[in-house]
mmCIF file of C-alpha atoms in Angstrom:
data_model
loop_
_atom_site.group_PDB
_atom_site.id
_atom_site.type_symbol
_atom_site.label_atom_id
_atom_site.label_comp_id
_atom_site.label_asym_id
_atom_site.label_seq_id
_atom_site.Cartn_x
_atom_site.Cartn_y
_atom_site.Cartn_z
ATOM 1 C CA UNK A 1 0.504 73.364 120.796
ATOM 2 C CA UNK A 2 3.497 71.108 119.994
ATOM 3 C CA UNK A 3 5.731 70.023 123.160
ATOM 4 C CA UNK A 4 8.579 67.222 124.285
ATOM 5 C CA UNK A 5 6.502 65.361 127.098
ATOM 6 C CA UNK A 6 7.147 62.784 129.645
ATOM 7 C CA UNK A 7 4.698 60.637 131.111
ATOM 8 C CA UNK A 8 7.027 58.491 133.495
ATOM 9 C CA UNK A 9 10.285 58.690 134.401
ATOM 10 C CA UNK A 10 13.444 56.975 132.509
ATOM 11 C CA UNK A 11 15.604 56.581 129.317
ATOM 12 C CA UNK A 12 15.373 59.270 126.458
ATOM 13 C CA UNK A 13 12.864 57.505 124.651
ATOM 14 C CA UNK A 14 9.545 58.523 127.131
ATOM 15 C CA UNK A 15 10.373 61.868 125.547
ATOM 16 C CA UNK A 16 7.592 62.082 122.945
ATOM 17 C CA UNK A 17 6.015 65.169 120.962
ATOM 18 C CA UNK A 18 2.288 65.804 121.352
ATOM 19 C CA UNK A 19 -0.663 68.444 121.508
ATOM 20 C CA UNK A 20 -0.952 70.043 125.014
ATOM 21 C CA UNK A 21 -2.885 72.990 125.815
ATOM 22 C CA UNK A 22 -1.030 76.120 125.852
ATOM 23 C CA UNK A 23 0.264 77.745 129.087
ATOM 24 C CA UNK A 24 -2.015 79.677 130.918
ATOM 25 C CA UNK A 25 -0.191 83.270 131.971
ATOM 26 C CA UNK A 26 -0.214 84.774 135.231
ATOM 27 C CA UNK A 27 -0.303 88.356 135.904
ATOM 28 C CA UNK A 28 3.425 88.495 135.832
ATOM 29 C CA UNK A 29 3.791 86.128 133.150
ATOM 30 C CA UNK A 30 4.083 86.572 129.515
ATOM 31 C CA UNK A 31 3.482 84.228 126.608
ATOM 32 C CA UNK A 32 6.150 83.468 124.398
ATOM 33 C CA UNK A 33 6.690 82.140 121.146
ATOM 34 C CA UNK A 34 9.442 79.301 121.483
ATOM 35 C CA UNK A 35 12.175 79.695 118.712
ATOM 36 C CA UNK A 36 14.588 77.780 120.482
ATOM 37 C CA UNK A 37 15.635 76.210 123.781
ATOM 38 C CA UNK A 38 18.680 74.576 124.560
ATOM 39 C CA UNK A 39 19.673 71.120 126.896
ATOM 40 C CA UNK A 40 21.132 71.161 130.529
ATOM 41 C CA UNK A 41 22.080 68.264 132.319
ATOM 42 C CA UNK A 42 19.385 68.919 134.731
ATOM 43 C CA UNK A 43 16.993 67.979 131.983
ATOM 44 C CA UNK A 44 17.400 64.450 131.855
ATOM 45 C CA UNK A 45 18.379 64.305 135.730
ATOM 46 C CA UNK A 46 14.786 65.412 135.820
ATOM 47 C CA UNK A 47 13.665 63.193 132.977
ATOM 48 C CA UNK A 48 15.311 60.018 134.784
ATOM 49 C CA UNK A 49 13.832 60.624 137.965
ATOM 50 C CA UNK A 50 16.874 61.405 139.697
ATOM 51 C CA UNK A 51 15.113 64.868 141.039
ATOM 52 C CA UNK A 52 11.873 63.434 141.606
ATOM 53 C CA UNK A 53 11.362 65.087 144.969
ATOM 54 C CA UNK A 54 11.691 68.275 143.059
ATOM 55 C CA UNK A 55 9.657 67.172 139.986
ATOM 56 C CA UNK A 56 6.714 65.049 141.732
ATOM 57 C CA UNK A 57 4.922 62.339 139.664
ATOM 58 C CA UNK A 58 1.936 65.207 138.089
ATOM 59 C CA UNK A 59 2.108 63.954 134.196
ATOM 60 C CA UNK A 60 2.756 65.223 131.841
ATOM 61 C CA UNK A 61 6.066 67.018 132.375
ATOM 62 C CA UNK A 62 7.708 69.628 129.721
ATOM 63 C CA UNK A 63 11.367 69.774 130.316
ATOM 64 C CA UNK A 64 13.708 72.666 129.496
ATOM 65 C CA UNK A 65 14.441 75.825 131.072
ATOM 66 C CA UNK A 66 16.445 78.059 128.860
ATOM 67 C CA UNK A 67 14.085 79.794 125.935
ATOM 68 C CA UNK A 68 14.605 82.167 123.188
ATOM 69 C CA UNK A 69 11.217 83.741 121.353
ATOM 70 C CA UNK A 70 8.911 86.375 120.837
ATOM 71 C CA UNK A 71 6.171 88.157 123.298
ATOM 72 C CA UNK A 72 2.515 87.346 122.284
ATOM 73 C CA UNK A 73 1.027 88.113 124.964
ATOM 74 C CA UNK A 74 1.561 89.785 128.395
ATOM 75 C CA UNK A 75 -0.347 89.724 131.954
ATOM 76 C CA UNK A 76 -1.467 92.648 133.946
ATOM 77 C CA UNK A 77 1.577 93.428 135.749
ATOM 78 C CA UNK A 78 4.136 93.249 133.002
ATOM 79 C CA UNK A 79 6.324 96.635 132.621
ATOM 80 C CA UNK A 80 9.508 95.897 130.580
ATOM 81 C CA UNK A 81 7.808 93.759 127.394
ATOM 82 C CA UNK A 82 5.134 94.499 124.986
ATOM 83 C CA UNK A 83 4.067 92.005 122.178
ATOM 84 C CA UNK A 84 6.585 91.302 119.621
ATOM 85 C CA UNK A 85 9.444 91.701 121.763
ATOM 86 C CA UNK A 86 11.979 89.277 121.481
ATOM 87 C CA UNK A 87 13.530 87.805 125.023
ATOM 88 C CA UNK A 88 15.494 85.296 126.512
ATOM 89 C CA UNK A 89 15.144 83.592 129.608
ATOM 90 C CA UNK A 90 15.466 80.942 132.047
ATOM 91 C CA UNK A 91 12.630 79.913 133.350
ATOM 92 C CA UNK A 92 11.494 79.626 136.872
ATOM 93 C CA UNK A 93 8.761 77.048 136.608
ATOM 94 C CA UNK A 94 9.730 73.761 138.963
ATOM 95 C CA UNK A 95 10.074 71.366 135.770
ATOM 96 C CA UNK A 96 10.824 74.057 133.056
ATOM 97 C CA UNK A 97 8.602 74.312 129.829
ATOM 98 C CA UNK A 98 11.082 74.880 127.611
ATOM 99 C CA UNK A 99 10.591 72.372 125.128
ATOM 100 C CA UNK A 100 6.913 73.499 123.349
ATOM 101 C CA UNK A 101 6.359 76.040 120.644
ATOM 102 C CA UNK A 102 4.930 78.301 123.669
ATOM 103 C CA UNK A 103 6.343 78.785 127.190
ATOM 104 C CA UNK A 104 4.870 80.881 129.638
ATOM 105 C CA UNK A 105 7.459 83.325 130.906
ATOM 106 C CA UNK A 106 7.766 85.719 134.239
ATOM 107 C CA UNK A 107 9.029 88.813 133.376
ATOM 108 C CA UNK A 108 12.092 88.453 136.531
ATOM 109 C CA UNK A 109 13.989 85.936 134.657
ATOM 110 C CA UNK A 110 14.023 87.724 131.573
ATOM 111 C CA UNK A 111 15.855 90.334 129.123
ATOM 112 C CA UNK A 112 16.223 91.557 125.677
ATOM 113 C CA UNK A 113 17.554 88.836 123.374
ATOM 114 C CA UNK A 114 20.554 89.962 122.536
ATOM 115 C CA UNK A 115 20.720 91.885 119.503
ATOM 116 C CA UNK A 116 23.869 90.464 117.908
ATOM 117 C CA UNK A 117 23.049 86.688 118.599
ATOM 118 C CA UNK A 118 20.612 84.262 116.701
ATOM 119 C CA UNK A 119 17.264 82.676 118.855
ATOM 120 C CA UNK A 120 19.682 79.399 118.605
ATOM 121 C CA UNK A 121 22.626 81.222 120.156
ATOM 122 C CA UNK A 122 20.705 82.974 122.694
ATOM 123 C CA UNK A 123 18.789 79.944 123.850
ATOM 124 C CA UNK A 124 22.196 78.348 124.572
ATOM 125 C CA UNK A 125 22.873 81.464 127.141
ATOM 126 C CA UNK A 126 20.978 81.192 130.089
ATOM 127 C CA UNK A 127 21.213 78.765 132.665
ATOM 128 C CA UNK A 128 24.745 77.990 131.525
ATOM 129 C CA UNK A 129 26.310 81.420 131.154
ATOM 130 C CA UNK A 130 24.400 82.581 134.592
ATOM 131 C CA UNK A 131 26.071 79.039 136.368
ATOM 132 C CA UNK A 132 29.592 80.767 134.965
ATOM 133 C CA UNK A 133 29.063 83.683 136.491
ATOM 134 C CA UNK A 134 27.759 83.464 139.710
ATOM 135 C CA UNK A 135 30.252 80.502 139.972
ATOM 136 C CA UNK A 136 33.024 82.901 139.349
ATOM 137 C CA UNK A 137 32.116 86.517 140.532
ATOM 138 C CA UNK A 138 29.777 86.021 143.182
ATOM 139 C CA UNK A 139 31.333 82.683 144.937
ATOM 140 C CA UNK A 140 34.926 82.758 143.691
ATOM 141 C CA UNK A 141 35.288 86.312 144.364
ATOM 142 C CA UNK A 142 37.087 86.445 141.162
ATOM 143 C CA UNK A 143 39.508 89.899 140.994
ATOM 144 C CA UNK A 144 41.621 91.298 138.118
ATOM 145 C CA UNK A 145 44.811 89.271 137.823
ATOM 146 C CA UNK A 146 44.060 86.433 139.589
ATOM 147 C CA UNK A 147 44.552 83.035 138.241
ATOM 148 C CA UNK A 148 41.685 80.813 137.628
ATOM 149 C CA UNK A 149 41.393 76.939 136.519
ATOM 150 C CA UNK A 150 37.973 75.486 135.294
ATOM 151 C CA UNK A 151 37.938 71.778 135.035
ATOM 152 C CA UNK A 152 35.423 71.288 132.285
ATOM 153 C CA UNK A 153 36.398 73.933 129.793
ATOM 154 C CA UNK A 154 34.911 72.774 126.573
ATOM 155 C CA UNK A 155 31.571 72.391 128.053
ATOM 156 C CA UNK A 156 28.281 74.309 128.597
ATOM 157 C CA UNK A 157 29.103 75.883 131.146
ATOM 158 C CA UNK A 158 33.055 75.580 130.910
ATOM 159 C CA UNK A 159 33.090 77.330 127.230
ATOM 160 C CA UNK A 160 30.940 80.446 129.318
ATOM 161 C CA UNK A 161 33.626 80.241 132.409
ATOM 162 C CA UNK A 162 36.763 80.518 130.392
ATOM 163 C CA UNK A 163 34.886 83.454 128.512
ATOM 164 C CA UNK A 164 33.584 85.117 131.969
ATOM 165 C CA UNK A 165 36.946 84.681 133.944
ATOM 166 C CA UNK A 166 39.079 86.759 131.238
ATOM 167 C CA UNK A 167 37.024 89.345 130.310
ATOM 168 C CA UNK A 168 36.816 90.167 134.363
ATOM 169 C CA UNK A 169 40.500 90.166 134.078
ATOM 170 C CA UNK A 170 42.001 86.903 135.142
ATOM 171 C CA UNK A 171 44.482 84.256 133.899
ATOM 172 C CA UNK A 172 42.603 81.019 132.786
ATOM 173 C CA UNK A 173 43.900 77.814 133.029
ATOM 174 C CA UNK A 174 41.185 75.634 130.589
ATOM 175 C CA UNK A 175 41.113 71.535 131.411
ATOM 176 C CA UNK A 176 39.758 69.882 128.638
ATOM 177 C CA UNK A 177 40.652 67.193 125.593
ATOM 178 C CA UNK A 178 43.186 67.698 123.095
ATOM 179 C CA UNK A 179 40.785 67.832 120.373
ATOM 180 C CA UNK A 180 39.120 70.911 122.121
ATOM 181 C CA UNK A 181 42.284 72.721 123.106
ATOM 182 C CA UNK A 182 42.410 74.861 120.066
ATOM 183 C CA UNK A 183 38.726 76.458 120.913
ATOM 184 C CA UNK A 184 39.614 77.015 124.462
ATOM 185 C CA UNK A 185 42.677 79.012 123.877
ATOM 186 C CA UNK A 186 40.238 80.803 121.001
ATOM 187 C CA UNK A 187 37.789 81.596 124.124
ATOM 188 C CA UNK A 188 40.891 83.398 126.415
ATOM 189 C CA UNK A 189 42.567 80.411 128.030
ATOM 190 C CA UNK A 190 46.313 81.191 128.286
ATOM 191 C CA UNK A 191 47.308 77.390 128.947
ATOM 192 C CA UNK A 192 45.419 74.131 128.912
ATOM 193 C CA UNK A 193 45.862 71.181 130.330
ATOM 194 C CA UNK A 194 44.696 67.992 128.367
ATOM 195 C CA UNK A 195 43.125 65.545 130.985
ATOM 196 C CA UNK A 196 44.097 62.468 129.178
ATOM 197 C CA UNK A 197 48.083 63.388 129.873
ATOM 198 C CA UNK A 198 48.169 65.698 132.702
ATOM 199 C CA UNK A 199 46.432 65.446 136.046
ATOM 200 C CA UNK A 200 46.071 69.421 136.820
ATOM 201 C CA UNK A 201 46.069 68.450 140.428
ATOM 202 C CA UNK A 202 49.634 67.345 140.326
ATOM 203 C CA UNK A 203 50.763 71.335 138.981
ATOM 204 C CA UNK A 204 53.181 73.302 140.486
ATOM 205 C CA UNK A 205 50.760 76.364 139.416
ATOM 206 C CA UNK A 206 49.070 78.173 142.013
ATOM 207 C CA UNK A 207 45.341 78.858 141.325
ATOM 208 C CA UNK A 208 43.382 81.783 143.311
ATOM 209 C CA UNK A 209 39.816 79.786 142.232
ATOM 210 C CA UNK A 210 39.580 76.572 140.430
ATOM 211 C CA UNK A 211 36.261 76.090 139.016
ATOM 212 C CA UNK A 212 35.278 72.226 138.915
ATOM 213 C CA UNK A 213 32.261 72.441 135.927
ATOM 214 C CA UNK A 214 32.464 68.556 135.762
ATOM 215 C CA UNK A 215 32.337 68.236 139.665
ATOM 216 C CA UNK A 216 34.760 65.030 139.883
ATOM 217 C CA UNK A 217 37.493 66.325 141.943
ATOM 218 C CA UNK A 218 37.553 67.800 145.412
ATOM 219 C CA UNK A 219 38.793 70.244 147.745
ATOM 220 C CA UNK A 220 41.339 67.721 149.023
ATOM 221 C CA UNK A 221 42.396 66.665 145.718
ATOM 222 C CA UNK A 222 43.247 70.566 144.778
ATOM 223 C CA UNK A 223 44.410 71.772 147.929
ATOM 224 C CA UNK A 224 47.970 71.821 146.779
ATOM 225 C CA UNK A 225 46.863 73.514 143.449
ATOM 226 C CA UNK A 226 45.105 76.714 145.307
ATOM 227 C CA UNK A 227 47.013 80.016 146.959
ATOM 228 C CA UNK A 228 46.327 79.735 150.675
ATOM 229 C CA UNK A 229 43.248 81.946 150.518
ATOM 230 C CA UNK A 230 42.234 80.206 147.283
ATOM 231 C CA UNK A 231 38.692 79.281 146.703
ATOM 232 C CA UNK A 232 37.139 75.884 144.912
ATOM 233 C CA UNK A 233 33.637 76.001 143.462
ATOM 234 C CA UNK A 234 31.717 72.906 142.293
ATOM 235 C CA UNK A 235 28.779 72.428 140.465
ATOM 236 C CA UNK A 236 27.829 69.489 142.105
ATOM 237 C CA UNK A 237 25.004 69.833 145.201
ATOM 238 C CA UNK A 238 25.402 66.927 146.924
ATOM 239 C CA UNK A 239 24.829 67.154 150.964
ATOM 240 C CA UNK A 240 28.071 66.099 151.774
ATOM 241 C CA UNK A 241 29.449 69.195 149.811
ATOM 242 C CA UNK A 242 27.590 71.739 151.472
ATOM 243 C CA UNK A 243 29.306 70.137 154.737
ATOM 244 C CA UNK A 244 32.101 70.834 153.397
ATOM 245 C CA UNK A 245 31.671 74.585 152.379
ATOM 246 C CA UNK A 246 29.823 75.075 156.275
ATOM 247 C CA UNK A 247 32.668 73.657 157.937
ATOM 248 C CA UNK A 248 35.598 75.870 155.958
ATOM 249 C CA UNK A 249 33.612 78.939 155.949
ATOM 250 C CA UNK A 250 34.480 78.926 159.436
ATOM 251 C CA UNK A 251 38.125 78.473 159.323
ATOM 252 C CA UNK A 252 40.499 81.008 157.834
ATOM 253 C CA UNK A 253 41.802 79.300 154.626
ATOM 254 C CA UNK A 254 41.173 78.092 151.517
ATOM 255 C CA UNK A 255 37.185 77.890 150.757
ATOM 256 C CA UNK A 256 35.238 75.106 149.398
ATOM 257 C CA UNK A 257 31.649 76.282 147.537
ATOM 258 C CA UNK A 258 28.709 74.958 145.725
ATOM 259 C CA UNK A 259 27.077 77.020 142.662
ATOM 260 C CA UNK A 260 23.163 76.969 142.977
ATOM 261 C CA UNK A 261 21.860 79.559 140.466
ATOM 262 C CA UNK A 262 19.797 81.965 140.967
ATOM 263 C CA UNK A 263 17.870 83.210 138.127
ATOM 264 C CA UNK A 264 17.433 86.812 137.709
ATOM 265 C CA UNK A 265 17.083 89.505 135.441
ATOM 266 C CA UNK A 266 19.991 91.421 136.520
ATOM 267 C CA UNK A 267 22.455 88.610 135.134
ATOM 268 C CA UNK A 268 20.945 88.021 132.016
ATOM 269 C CA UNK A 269 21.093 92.115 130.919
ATOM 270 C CA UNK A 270 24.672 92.175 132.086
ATOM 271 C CA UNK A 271 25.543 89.105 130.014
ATOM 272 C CA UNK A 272 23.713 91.020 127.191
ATOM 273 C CA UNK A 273 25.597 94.095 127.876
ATOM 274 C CA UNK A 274 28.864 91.471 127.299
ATOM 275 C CA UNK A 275 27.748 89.598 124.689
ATOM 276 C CA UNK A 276 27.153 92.732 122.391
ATOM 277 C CA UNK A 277 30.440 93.999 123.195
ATOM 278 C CA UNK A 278 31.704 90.848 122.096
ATOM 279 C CA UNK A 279 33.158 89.310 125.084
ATOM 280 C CA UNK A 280 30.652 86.640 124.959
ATOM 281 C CA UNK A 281 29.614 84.344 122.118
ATOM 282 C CA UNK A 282 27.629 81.006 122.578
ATOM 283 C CA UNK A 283 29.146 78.063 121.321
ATOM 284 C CA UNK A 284 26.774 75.409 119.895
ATOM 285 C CA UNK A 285 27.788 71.699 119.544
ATOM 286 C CA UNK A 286 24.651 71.090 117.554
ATOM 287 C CA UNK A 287 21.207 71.612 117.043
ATOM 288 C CA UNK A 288 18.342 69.134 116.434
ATOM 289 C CA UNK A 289 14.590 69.721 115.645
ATOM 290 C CA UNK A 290 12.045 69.399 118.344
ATOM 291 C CA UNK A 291 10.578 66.177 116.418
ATOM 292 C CA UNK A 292 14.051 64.848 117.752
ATOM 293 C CA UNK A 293 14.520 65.843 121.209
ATOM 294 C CA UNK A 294 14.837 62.058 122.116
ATOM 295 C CA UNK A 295 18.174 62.506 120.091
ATOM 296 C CA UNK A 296 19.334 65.345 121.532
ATOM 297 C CA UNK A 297 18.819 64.203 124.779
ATOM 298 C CA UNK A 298 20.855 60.831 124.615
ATOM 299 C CA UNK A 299 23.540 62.991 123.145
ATOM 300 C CA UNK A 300 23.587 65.158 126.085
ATOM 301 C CA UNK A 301 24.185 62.713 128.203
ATOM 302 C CA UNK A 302 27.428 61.241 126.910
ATOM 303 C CA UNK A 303 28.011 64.497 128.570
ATOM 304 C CA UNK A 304 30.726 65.081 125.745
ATOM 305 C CA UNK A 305 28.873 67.927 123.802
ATOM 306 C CA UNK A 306 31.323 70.925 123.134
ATOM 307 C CA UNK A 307 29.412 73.897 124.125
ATOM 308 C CA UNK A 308 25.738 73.597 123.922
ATOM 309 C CA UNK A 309 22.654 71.075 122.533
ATOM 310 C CA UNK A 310 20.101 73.638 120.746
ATOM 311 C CA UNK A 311 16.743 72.437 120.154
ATOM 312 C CA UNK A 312 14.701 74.617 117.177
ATOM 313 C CA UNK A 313 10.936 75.342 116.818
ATOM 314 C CA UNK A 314 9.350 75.129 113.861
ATOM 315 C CA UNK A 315 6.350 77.561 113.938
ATOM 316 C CA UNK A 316 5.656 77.120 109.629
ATOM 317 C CA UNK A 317 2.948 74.617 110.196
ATOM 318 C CA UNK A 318 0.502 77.146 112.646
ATOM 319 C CA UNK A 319 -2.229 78.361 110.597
#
């Protein structure tokens, strides 16, 4: 089969296409047909090295861990899917495997594709959409009519969190460029803040959660911004953050926290559930071919894509 491969470590262009064997399926794996996967930054944090003590130095690597496709083939201990099923997932491998016309998928970290989105949209789901949530209902505690700021709104995740916090019932604040204000009232935002005029840290507003996507403020810098018992989630794991969430986890107060998904099956049938009532939608800054994925990935990291990066599989050419 067809895959995006690294054999080192560096700038987008060690990404290259070539024949690989196909995955090998567990028990509780299936095989599926890759229609589409979308980018995270983890991707090319991965594909620089900057995760190598998660990632190791056992080339080739395929990158990628969100997938939409079709069931061709299931192991011995798979209950919910039957061939021809169409799913999306995130997958649990360390590195991914997203990027390859097959993937080999366990049956935990995936659902239904939902029914009312395209493989392209529902690739662009996973990993982002499940970040949004957990970063908002499971560590922000987020309750009907509180108010709730994400930094980042016009982004992967952001576009999901702005969707996420209203339809569980809260007042979104959306931080983003001018250019992308427009979309982020469109996705429930009541006000936004443009970066480039207004630092959001200098409001008089009172936020019960303010959701840093982009991970360059801090708990100090929004102190002022959050009610007493408000809570600040970042996206960003480094060691001296999780200090930071120990130490006021002990104190009464305002709460600092770190989002580090977890994958599950659960999440990704309620975010179905959503998306088919039409409280979710995926929105796609563009999509590029898997014969360009060293494209794709330098646009990524600009890190100014509005929504998503979808990469397509072309399946034509199998005989």
């Amino acid at each position: 089969m067809k895959a995006a491969v690294i054999y080192q470590y560096g700038e987008p262009k060690v990404l290259q296409v070539a024949e690989i064997e196909q995955p090998q399926i567990q028990p509780d794996q299936m095989l599926v047909k890759v229609h589409a996967a979308s980018i995270n930054p983890i991707d090319w944090k991965m594909r620089k090295g900057m995760l190598k003590m998660l990632t190791g130095s056992n080339f080739p690597i395929v990158l990628g861990f969100d997938v939409s496709g079709e069931v061709v083939d299931v192991g011995a201990q798979i209950t919910q899917f039957k061939p021809g099923d169409t799913l999306y997932a995130r997958l649990d491998q360390r590195t991914g495997g997203a990027y390859a016309e097959y993937a080999a998928v366990s049956e935990k970290v995936a659902a239904p594709k939902p029914s009312n989105m395209t493989h392209e949209e529902a690739a662009a789901v996973p990993l982002a959409a499940m970040t949004a949530l957990q970063a908002l209902r499971d560590q922000g505690r987020l309750e009907v009519g509180q108010k709730v700021l994400v930094n980042g709104a016009s982004g992967g995740v952001g576009t999901f969190a702005v969707q996420i916090a209203r339809f569980l019932g809260a007042e979104v604040t959306g931080v983003c460029s001018s250019k992308n204000a427009e979309l982020v009232r469109q996705l429930g935002a009541t006000q936004v803040i443009d970066y480039h005029q207004q630092d959001f840290t200098q409001n008089s507003e009172k936020y019960d959660l303010v959701f840093d996507v982009v991970g360059n403020r801090s708990l100090s810098d929004c102190k002022s911004v959050l009610t007493p018992k408000g809570i600040y989630v970042t996206t960003q794991p480094h060691p001296s953050n999780f200090l930071q969430s120990f130490l006021t986890a002990l104190l009464p107060g305002q709460k600092y926290k770190v989002i580090l998904l977890k994958e599950n099956r659960a999440d990704l049938i309620y975010l179905k559930q959503q998306i088919e009532l039409g409280n979710v939608r995926s929105i796609i800054d563009s999509t590029y071919p898997l014969s360009q994925i060293v494209e794709a990935h330098a646009h990524s990291e600009t890190e100014r894509a509005i929504g998503k990066i979808v990469i397509t599989i072309d399946h034509s050419a199998e005989s």
